[in-house]
CSV table of C-alpha atoms in Angstrom, one decimal:
chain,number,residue,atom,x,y,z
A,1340,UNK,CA,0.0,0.0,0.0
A,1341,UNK,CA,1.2,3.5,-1.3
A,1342,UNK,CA,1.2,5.6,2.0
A,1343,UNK,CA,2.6,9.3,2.7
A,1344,UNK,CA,3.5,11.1,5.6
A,1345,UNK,CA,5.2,14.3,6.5
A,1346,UNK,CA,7.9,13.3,9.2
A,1347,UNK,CA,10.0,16.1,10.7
A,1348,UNK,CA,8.4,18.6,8.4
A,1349,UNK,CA,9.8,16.5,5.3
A,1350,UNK,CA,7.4,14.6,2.9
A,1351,UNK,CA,8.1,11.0,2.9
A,1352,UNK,CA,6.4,8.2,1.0
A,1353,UNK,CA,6.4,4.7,0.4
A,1354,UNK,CA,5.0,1.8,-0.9
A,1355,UNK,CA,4.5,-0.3,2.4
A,1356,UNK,CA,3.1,-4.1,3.4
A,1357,UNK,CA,-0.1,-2.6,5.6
A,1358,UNK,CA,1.5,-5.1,8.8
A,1359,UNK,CA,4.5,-2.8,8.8
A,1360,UNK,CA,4.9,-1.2,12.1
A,1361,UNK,CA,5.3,2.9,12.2
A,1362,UNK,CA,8.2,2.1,14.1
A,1363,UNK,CA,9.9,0.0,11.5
A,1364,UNK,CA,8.9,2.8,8.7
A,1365,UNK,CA,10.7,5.2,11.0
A,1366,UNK,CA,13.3,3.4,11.8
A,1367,UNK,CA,14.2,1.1,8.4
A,1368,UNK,CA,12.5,2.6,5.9
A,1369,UNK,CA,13.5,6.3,6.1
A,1370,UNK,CA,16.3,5.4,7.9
A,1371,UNK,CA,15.5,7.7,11.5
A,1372,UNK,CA,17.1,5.3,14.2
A,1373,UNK,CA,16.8,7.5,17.5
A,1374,UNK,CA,13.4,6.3,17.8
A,1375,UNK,CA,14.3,3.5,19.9
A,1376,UNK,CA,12.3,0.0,20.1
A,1377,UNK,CA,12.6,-1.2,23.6
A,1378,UNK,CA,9.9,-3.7,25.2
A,1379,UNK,CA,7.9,-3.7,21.7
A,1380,UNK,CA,5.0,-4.4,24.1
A,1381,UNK,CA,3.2,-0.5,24.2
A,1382,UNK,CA,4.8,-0.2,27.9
A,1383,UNK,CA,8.0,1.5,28.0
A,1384,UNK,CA,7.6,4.4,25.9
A,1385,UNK,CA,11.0,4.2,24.3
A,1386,UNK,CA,9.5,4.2,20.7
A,1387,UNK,CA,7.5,7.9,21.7
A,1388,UNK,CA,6.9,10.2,18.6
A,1389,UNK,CA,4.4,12.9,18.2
A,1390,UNK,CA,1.7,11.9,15.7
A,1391,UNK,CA,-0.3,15.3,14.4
A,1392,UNK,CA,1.0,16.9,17.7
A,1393,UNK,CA,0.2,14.0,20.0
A,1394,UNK,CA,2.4,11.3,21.7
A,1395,UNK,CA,1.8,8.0,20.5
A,1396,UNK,CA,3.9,5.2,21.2
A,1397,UNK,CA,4.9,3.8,17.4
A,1398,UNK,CA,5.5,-0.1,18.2
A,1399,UNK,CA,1.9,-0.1,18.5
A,1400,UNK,CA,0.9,1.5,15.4
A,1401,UNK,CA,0.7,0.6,11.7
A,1402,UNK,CA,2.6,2.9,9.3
A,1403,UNK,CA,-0.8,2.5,7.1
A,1404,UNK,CA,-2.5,4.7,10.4
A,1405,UNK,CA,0.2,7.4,10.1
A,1406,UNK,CA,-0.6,8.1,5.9
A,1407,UNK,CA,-1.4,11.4,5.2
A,1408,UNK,CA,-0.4,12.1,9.1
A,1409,UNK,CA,2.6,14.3,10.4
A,1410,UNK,CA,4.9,12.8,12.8
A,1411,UNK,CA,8.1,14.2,14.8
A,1412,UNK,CA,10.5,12.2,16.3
A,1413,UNK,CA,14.0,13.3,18.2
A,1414,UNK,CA,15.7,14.0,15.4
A,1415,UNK,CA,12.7,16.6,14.0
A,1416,UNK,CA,12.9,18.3,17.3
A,1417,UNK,CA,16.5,19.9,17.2
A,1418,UNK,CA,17.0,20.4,13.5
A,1419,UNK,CA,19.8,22.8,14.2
A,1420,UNK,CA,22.6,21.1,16.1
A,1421,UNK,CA,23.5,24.5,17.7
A,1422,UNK,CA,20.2,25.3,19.1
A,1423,UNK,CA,18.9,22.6,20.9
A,1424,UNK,CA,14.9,22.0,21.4
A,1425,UNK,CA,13.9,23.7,24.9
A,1426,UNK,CA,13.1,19.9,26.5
A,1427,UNK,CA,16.3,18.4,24.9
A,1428,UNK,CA,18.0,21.5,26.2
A,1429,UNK,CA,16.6,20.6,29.7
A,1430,UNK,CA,17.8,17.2,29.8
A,1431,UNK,CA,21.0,18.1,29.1
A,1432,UNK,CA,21.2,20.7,31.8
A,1433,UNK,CA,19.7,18.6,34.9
A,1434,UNK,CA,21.4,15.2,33.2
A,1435,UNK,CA,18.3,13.6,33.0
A,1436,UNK,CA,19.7,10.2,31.3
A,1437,UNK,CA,21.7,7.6,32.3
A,1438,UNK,CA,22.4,4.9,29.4
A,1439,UNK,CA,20.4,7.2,27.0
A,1440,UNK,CA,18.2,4.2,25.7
A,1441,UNK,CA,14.8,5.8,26.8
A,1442,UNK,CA,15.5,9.6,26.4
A,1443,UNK,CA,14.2,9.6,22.9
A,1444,UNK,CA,10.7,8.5,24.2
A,1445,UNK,CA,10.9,10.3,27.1
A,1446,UNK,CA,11.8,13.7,25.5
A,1447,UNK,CA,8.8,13.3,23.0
A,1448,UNK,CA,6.6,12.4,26.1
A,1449,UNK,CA,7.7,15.4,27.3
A,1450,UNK,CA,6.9,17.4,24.3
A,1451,UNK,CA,4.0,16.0,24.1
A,1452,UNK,CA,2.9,16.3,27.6
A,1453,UNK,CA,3.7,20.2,27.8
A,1454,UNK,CA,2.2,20.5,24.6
A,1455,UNK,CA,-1.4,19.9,26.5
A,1456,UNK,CA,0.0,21.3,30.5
A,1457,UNK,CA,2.3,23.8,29.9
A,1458,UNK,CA,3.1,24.6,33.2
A,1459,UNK,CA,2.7,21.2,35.0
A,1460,UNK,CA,3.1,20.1,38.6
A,1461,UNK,CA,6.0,17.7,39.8
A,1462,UNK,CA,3.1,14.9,40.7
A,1463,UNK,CA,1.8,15.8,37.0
A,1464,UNK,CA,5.3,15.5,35.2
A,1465,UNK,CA,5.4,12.1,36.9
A,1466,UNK,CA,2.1,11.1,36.0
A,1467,UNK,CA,2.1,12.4,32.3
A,1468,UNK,CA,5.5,10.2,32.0
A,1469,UNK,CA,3.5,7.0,33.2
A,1470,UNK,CA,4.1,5.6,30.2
A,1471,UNK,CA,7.9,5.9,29.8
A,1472,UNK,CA,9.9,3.6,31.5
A,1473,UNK,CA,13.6,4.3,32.4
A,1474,UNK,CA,15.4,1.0,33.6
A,1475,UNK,CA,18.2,3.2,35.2
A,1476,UNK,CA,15.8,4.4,37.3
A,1477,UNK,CA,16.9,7.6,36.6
A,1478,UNK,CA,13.5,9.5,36.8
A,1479,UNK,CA,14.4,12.3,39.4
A,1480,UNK,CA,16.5,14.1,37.0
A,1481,UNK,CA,13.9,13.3,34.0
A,1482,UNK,CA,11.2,15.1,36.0
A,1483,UNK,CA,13.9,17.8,37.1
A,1484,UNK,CA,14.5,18.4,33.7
A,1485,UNK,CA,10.6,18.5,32.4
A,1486,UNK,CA,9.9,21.2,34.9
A,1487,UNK,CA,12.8,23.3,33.6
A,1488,UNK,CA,11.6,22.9,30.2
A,1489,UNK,CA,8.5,24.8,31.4
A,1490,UNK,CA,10.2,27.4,32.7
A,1491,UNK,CA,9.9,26.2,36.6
A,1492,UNK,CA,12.8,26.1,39.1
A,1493,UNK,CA,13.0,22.4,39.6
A,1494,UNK,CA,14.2,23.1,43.3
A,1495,UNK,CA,11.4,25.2,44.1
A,1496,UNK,CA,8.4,24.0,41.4
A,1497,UNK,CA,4.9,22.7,43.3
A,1498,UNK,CA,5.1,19.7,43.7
A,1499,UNK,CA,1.4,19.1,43.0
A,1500,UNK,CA,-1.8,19.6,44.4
A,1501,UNK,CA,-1.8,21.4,47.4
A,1502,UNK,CA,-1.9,19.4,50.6
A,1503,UNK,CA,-2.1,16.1,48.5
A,1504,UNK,CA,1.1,15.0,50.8
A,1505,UNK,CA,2.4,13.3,47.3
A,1506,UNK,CA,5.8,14.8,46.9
A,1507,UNK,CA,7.9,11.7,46.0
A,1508,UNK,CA,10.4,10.7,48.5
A,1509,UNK,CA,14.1,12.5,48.0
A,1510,UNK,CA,12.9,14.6,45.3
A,1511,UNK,CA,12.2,18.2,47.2
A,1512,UNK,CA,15.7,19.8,48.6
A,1513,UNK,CA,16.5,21.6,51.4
A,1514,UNK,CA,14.9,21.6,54.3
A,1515,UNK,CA,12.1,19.6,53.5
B,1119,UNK,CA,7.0,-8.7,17.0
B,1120,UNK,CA,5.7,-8.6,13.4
B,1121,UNK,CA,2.0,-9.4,12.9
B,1122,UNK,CA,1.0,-12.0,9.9
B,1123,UNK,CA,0.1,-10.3,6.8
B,1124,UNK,CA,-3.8,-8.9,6.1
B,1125,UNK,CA,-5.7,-6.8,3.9
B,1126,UNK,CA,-6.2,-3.1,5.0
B,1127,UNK,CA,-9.2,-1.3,4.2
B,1128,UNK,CA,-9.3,2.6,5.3
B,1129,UNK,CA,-13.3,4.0,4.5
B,1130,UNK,CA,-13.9,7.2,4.5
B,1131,UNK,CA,-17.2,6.9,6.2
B,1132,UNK,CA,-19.3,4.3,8.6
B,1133,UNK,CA,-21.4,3.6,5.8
B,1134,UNK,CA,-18.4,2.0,3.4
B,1135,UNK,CA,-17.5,0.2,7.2
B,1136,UNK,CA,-20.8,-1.2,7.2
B,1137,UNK,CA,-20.9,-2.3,3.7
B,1138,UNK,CA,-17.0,-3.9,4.3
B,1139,UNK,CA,-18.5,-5.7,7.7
B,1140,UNK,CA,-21.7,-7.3,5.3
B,1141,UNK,CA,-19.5,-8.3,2.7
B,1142,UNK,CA,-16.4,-10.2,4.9
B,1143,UNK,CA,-18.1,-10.6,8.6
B,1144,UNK,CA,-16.3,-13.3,10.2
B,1145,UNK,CA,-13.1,-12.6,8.2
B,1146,UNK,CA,-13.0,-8.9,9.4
B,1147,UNK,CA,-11.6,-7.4,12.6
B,1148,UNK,CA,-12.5,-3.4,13.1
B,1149,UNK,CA,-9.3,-1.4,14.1
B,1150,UNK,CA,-10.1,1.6,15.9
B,1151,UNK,CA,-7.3,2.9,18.3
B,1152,UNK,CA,-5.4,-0.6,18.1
B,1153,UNK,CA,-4.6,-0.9,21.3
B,1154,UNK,CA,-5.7,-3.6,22.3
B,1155,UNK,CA,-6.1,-5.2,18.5
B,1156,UNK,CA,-2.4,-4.5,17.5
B,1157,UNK,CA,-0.5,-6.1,20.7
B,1158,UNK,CA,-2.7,-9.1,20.2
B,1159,UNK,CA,-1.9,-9.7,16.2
B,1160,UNK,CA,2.0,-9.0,16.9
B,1161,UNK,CA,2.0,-11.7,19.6
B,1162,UNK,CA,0.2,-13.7,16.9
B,1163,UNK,CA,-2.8,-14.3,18.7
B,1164,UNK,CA,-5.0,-12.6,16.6
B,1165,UNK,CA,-4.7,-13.0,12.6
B,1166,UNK,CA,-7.2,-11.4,11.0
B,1167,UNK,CA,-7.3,-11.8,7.0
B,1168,UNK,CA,-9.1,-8.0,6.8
B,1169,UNK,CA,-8.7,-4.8,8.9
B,1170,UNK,CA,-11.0,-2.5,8.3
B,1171,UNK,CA,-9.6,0.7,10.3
B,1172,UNK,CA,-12.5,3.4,11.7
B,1173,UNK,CA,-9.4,5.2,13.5
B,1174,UNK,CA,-10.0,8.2,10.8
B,1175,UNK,CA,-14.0,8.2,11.1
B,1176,UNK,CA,-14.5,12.0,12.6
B,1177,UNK,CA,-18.2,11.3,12.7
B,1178,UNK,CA,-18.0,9.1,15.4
B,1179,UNK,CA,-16.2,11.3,17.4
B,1180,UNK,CA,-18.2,13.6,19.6
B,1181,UNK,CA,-19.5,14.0,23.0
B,1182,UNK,CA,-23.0,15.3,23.4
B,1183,UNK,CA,-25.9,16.0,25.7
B,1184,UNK,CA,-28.8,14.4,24.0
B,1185,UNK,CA,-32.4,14.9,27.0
B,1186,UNK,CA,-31.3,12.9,29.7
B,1187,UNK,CA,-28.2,10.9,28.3
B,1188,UNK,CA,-25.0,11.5,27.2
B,1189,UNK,CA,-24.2,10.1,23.6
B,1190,UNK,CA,-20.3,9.7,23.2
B,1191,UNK,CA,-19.0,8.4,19.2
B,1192,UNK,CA,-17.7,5.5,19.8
B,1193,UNK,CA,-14.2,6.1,18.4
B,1194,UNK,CA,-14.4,9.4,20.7
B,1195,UNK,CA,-10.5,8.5,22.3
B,1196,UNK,CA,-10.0,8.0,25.7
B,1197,UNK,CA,-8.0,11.4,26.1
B,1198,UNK,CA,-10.9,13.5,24.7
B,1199,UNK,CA,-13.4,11.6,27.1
B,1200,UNK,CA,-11.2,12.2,29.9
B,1201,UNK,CA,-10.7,16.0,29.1
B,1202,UNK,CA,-14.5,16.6,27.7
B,1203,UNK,CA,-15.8,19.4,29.9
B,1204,UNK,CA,-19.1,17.6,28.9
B,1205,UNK,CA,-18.3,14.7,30.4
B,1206,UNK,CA,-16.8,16.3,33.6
B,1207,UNK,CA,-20.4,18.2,34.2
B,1208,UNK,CA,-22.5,15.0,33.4
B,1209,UNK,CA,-20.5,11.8,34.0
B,1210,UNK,CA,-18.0,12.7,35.9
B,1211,UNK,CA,-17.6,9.2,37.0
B,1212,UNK,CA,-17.0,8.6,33.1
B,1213,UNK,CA,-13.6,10.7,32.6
B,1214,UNK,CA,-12.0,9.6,35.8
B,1215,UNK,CA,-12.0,6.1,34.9
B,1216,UNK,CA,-11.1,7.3,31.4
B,1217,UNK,CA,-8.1,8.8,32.9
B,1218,UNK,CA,-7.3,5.5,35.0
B,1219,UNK,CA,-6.6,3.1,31.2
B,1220,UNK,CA,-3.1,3.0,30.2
B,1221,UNK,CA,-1.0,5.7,29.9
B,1222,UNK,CA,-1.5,9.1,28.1
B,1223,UNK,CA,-0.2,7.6,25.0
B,1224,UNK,CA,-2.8,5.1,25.0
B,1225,UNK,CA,-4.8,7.3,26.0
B,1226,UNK,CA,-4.2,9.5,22.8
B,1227,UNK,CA,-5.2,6.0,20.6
B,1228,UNK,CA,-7.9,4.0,22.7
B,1229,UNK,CA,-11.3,5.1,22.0
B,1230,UNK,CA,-14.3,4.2,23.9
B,1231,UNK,CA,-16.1,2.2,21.8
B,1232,UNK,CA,-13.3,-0.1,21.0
B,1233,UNK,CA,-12.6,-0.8,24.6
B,1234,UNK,CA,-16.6,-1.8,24.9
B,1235,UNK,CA,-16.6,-3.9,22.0
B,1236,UNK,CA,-13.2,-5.7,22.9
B,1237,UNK,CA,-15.3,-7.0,25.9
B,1238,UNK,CA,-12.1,-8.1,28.1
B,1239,UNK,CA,-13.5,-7.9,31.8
B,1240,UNK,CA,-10.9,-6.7,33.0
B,1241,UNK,CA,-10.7,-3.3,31.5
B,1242,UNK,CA,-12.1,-0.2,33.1
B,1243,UNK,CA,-15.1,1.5,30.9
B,1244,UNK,CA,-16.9,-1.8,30.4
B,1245,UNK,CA,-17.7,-1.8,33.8
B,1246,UNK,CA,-18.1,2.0,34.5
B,1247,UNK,CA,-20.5,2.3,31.8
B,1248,UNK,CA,-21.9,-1.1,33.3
B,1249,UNK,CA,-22.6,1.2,36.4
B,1250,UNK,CA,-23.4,3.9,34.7
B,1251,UNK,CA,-26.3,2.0,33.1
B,1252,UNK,CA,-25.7,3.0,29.6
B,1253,UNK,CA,-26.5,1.4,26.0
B,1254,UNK,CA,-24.5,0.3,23.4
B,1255,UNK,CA,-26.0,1.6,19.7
B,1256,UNK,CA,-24.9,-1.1,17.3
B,1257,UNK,CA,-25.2,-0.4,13.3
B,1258,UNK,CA,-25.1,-2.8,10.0
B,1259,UNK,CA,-26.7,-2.4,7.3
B,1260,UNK,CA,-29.7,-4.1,8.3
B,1261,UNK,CA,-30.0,-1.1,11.0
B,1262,UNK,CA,-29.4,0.1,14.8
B,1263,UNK,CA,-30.1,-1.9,17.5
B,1264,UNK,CA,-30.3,-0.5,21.1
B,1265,UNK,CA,-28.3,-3.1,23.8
B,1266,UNK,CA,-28.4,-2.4,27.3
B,1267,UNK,CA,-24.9,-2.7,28.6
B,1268,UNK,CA,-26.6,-5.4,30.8
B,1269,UNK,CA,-26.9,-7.1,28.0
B,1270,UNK,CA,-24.3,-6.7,26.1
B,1271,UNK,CA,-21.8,-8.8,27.1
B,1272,UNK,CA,-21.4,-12.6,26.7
B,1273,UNK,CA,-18.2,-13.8,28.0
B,1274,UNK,CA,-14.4,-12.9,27.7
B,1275,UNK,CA,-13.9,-11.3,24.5
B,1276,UNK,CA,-17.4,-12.0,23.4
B,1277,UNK,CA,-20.3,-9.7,23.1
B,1278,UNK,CA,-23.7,-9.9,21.1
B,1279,UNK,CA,-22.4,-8.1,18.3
B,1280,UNK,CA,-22.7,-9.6,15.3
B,1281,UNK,CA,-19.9,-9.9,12.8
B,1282,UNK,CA,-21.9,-7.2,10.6
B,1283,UNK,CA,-22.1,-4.8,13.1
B,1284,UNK,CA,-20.6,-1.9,14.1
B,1285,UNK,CA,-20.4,-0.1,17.7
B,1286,UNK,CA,-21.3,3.0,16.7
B,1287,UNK,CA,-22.3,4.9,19.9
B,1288,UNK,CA,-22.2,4.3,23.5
B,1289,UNK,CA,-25.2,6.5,25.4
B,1290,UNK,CA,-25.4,6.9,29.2
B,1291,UNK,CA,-27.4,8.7,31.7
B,1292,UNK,CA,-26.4,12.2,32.7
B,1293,UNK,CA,-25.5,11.4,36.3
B,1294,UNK,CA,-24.7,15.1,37.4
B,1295,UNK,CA,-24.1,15.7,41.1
B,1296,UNK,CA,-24.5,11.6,42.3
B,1297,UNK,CA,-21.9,10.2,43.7
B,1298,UNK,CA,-19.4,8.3,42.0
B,1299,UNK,CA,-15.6,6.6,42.9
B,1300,UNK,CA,-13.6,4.4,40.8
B,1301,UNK,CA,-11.4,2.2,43.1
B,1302,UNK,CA,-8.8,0.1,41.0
B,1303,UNK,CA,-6.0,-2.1,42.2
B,1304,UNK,CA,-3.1,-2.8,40.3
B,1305,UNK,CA,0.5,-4.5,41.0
B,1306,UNK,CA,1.9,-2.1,38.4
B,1307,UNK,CA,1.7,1.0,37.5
B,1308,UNK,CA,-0.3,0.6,34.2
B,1309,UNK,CA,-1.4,-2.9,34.7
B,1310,UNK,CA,-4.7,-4.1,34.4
B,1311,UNK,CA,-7.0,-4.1,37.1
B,1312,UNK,CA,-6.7,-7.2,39.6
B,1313,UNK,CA,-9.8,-6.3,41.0
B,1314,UNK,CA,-11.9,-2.7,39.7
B,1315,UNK,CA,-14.9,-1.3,42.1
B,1316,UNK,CA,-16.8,1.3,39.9
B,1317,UNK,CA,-19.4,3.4,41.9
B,1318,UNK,CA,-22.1,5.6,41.2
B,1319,UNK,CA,-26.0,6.8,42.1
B,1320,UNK,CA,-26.0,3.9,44.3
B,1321,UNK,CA,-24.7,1.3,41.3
B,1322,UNK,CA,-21.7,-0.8,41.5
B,1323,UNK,CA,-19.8,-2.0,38.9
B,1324,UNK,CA,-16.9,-4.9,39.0
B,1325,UNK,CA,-14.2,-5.2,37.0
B,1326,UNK,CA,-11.9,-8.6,36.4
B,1327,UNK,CA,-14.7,-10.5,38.9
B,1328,UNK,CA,-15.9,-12.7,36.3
B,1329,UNK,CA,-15.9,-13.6,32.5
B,1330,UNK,CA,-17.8,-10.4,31.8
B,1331,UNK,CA,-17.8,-7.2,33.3
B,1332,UNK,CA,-20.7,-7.5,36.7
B,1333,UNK,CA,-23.3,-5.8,38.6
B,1334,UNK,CA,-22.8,-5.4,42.3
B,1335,UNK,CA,-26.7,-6.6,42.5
B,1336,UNK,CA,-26.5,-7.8,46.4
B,1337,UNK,CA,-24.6,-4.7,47.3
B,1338,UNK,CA,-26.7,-2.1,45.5
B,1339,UNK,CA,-29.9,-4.3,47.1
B,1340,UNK,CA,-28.8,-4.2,50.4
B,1341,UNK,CA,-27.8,-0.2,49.9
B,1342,UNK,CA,-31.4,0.2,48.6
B,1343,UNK,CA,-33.2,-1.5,51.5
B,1344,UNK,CA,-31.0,0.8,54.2
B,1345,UNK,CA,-28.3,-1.6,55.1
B,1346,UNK,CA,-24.4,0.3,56.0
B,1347,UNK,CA,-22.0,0.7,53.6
B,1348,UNK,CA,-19.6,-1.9,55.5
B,1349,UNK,CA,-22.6,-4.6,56.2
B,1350,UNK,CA,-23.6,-3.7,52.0
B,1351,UNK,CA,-20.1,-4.2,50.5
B,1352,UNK,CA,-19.5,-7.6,52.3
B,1353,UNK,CA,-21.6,-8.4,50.0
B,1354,UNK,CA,-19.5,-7.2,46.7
B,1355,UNK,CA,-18.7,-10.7,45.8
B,1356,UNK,CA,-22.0,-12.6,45.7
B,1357,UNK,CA,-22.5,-14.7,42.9
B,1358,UNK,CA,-19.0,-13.9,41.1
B,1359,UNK,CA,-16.5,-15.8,40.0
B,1360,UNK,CA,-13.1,-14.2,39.5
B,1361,UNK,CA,-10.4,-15.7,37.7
B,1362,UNK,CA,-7.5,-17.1,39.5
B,1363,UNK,CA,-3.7,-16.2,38.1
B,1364,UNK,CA,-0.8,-14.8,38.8
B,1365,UNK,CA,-1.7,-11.8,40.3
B,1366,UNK,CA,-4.0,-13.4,42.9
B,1367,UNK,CA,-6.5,-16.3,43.7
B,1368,UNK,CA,-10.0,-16.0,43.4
B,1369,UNK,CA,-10.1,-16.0,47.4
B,1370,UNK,CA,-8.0,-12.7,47.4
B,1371,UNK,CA,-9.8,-11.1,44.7
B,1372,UNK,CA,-13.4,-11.7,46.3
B,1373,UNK,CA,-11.2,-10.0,49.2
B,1374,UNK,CA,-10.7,-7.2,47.0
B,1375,UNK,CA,-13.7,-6.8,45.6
B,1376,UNK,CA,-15.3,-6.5,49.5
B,1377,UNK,CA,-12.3,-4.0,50.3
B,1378,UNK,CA,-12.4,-1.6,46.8
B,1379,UNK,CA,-16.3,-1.4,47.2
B,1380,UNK,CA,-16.4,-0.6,50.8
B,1381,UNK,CA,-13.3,2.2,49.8
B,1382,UNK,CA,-15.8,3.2,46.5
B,1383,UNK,CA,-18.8,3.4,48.3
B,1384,UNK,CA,-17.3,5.6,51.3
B,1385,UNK,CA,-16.0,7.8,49.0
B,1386,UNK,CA,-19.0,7.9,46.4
B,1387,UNK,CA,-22.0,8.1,49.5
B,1388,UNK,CA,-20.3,10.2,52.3
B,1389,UNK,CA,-17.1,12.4,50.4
């Protein structure tokens, strides 16, 4: 099946068996490998990519579901490797990765999830994440890194609703 | 995981769905979101010859107040149902549980109609709209028929639809102010329920208690003729029969289900 899609603002095409995963078109077809496969089971996230603006995760899609879509993955976010995206910018500054296998799908999560809660809480960064898994457990500085995207002081941002006692263990400084 | 091969069929309306239903039935699996479908056919479990995808169908997605009921298209997604100001106002009981399935990227794909019609008991909205009280409208070409939710179901992945038919619309009553909790127990983060309690306007719903999503009926008749909430919900488990796996026995479940709708009903009756 003939199928078209706009992917990181470029117009891509191809002509495509209708089982072949959007992953796999990202990935082998037009040749985009920083959208990572990990659990291929829709739970860890690591194959996250924004799908008309939204995040989807792409193991769990056909590439025949994305025709005629647009779709953004890590490499579409930074186009110019001197200005990096605000989140990618964000990770980088409160080193929120560890191996680096998940920060794909986490950064488009991010995207995706300030996209719809531009200023979010801590609790809500944690919960919009839900689906993103990061097996070096290294989700402080992911969530540090979220809230700084959004223009919050990670040391001082809410950390969700008020009196909801939910702060996560470790995660406010200073005296509390 | 690659799926086996199939034919893909993309209509631009319900009508060339209907016609595609008629013509292949059995042969035919409906892909809305796919996310439930999708994991299923890459594990090789499922291998349907024909998909015929609704994902694009705008006209069944919508949320509106029609008299007394709410009528949502099915393939209105999870994350519009659980961010639908509608809903909020008139089922609010309707966009928490939305908000419990999955994860937001799910969310973003699952619609509400496909999580009905995939009729796995334990999922969340079969058994909040079960509570609810609501309808599912069915379509073929033949025409609509009306089913209960009460009667909907049939076992584990089984339903009365017939292989011609399409869930088109799923209608419930407008339950304003009543009150409502949805208590849901997982191991995991993001893991299906072990044991769901949905509660509202004096209804209960179970999830994962049986082969098909159930109806609290001794509770919600011991509520009705005055008994407590504690003496009522030790009766949550009457005339279930919950599956036994790894993530409990049907003992502990039953245990759960006694627990969850005590917690629901608390919340839903005196919060």
């Amino acid at each position: 099946m003939k199928i078209e899609m706009t992917v990181n603002g470029e117009a891509t095409a191809a002509d495509v068996e209708p089982r072949l995963l959007l992953a796999h078109y990202l990935r082998d077809v037009i040749g985009l490998k920083a959208t990572n496969i990990g659990c291929d089971t829709t739970s860890c996230g690591a194959c996250t990519v924004l799908l008309d603006g939204e995040s989807v995760k792409s193991c769990t899609l056909l590439a025949v579901q994305a025709d005629a879509q647009s779709v953004v993955t890590m490499e579409g976010l930074s186009p110019d490797p001197g200005s990096l995206h605000p989140v990618a910018a964000a990770f980088r500054a409160e080193h929120g990765l560890q191996c680096g296998f998940c920060t794909p799908g986490m950064v488009m999560a991010a995207v995706g999830l300030l996209r719809e809660n531009p200023t979010p809480t801590e609790r809500e960064v944690r919960e919009g994440l839900e689906g993103n898994l990061c097996r070096c457990t290294g989700y402080h500085n992911i969530v540090r890194a979220v809230l700084l995207a959004s223009g919050q002081d990670p040391d001082t941002a809410r950390p969700g609703a008020a009196g909801d006692g939910l702060v996560a263990p470790g995660f406010s400084v200073g005296s509390a | 995981m690659i799926p086996v091969g199939f034919a893909y069929e993309r209509p631009d309306a319900v009508e060339g769905a209907l016609e595609l239903l008629a013509e292949h039935g059995e042969d035919a699996t409906v892909l809305a979101g796919g996310h439930s479908l999708l994991p299923v056919m890459k594990l090789r479990l499922g291998t349907p010859e024909l998909i015929i995808d609704i994902g694009r169908l705008s006209e069944l997605s919508y949320v509106r107040v029609e008299g007394d009921e709410v009528a949502i298209g099915a393939g209105t997604r999870h994350h519009a149902v659980e961010t639908s100001d509608v809903v909020a106002a008139e089922v609010p009981l309707l966009a928490a549980v939305a908000r419990t399935v999955g994860d937001p990227q799910v969310r973003h794909r699952g619609t509400l109609g496909g999580s009905l019609a995939h009729a796995d008991p334990a999922s969340d909205l079969p058994a909040a709209v079960l509570a609810l009280g609501g309808t599912v409208v069915l379509r073929s070409l033949r025409g609509d028929r009306y089913v209960p939710i009460t009667a909907f179901y049939t076992g584990v992945f089984s339903s009365v639809r017939e292989p011609d038919e399409l869930v088109v619309e799923v209608r419930v009553p407008r339950t304003g102010g009543a009150g409502w909790a949805y208590e849901k127990f997982t191991r995991r983060a993001n893991d299906w329920a072990i044991v769901g309690v949905a509660v509202v306007d004096g209804r209960v719903g179970l999830v994962n208690m049986g082969s098909t999503p159930l109806r609290a009926s001794a509770t919600e008749a011991a509520l009705a003729e005055g008994a407590s909430i504690v003496d009522a919900a030790m009766l949550a488990d009457r005339d279930t029969d919950p599956p036994a796996d790894v993530a409990g026995t049907k003992e502990y479940r039953r245990h759960l289900a006694r627990v969850f709708a005590r917690r629901a009903l608390t919340t839903a009756i005196v919060a």
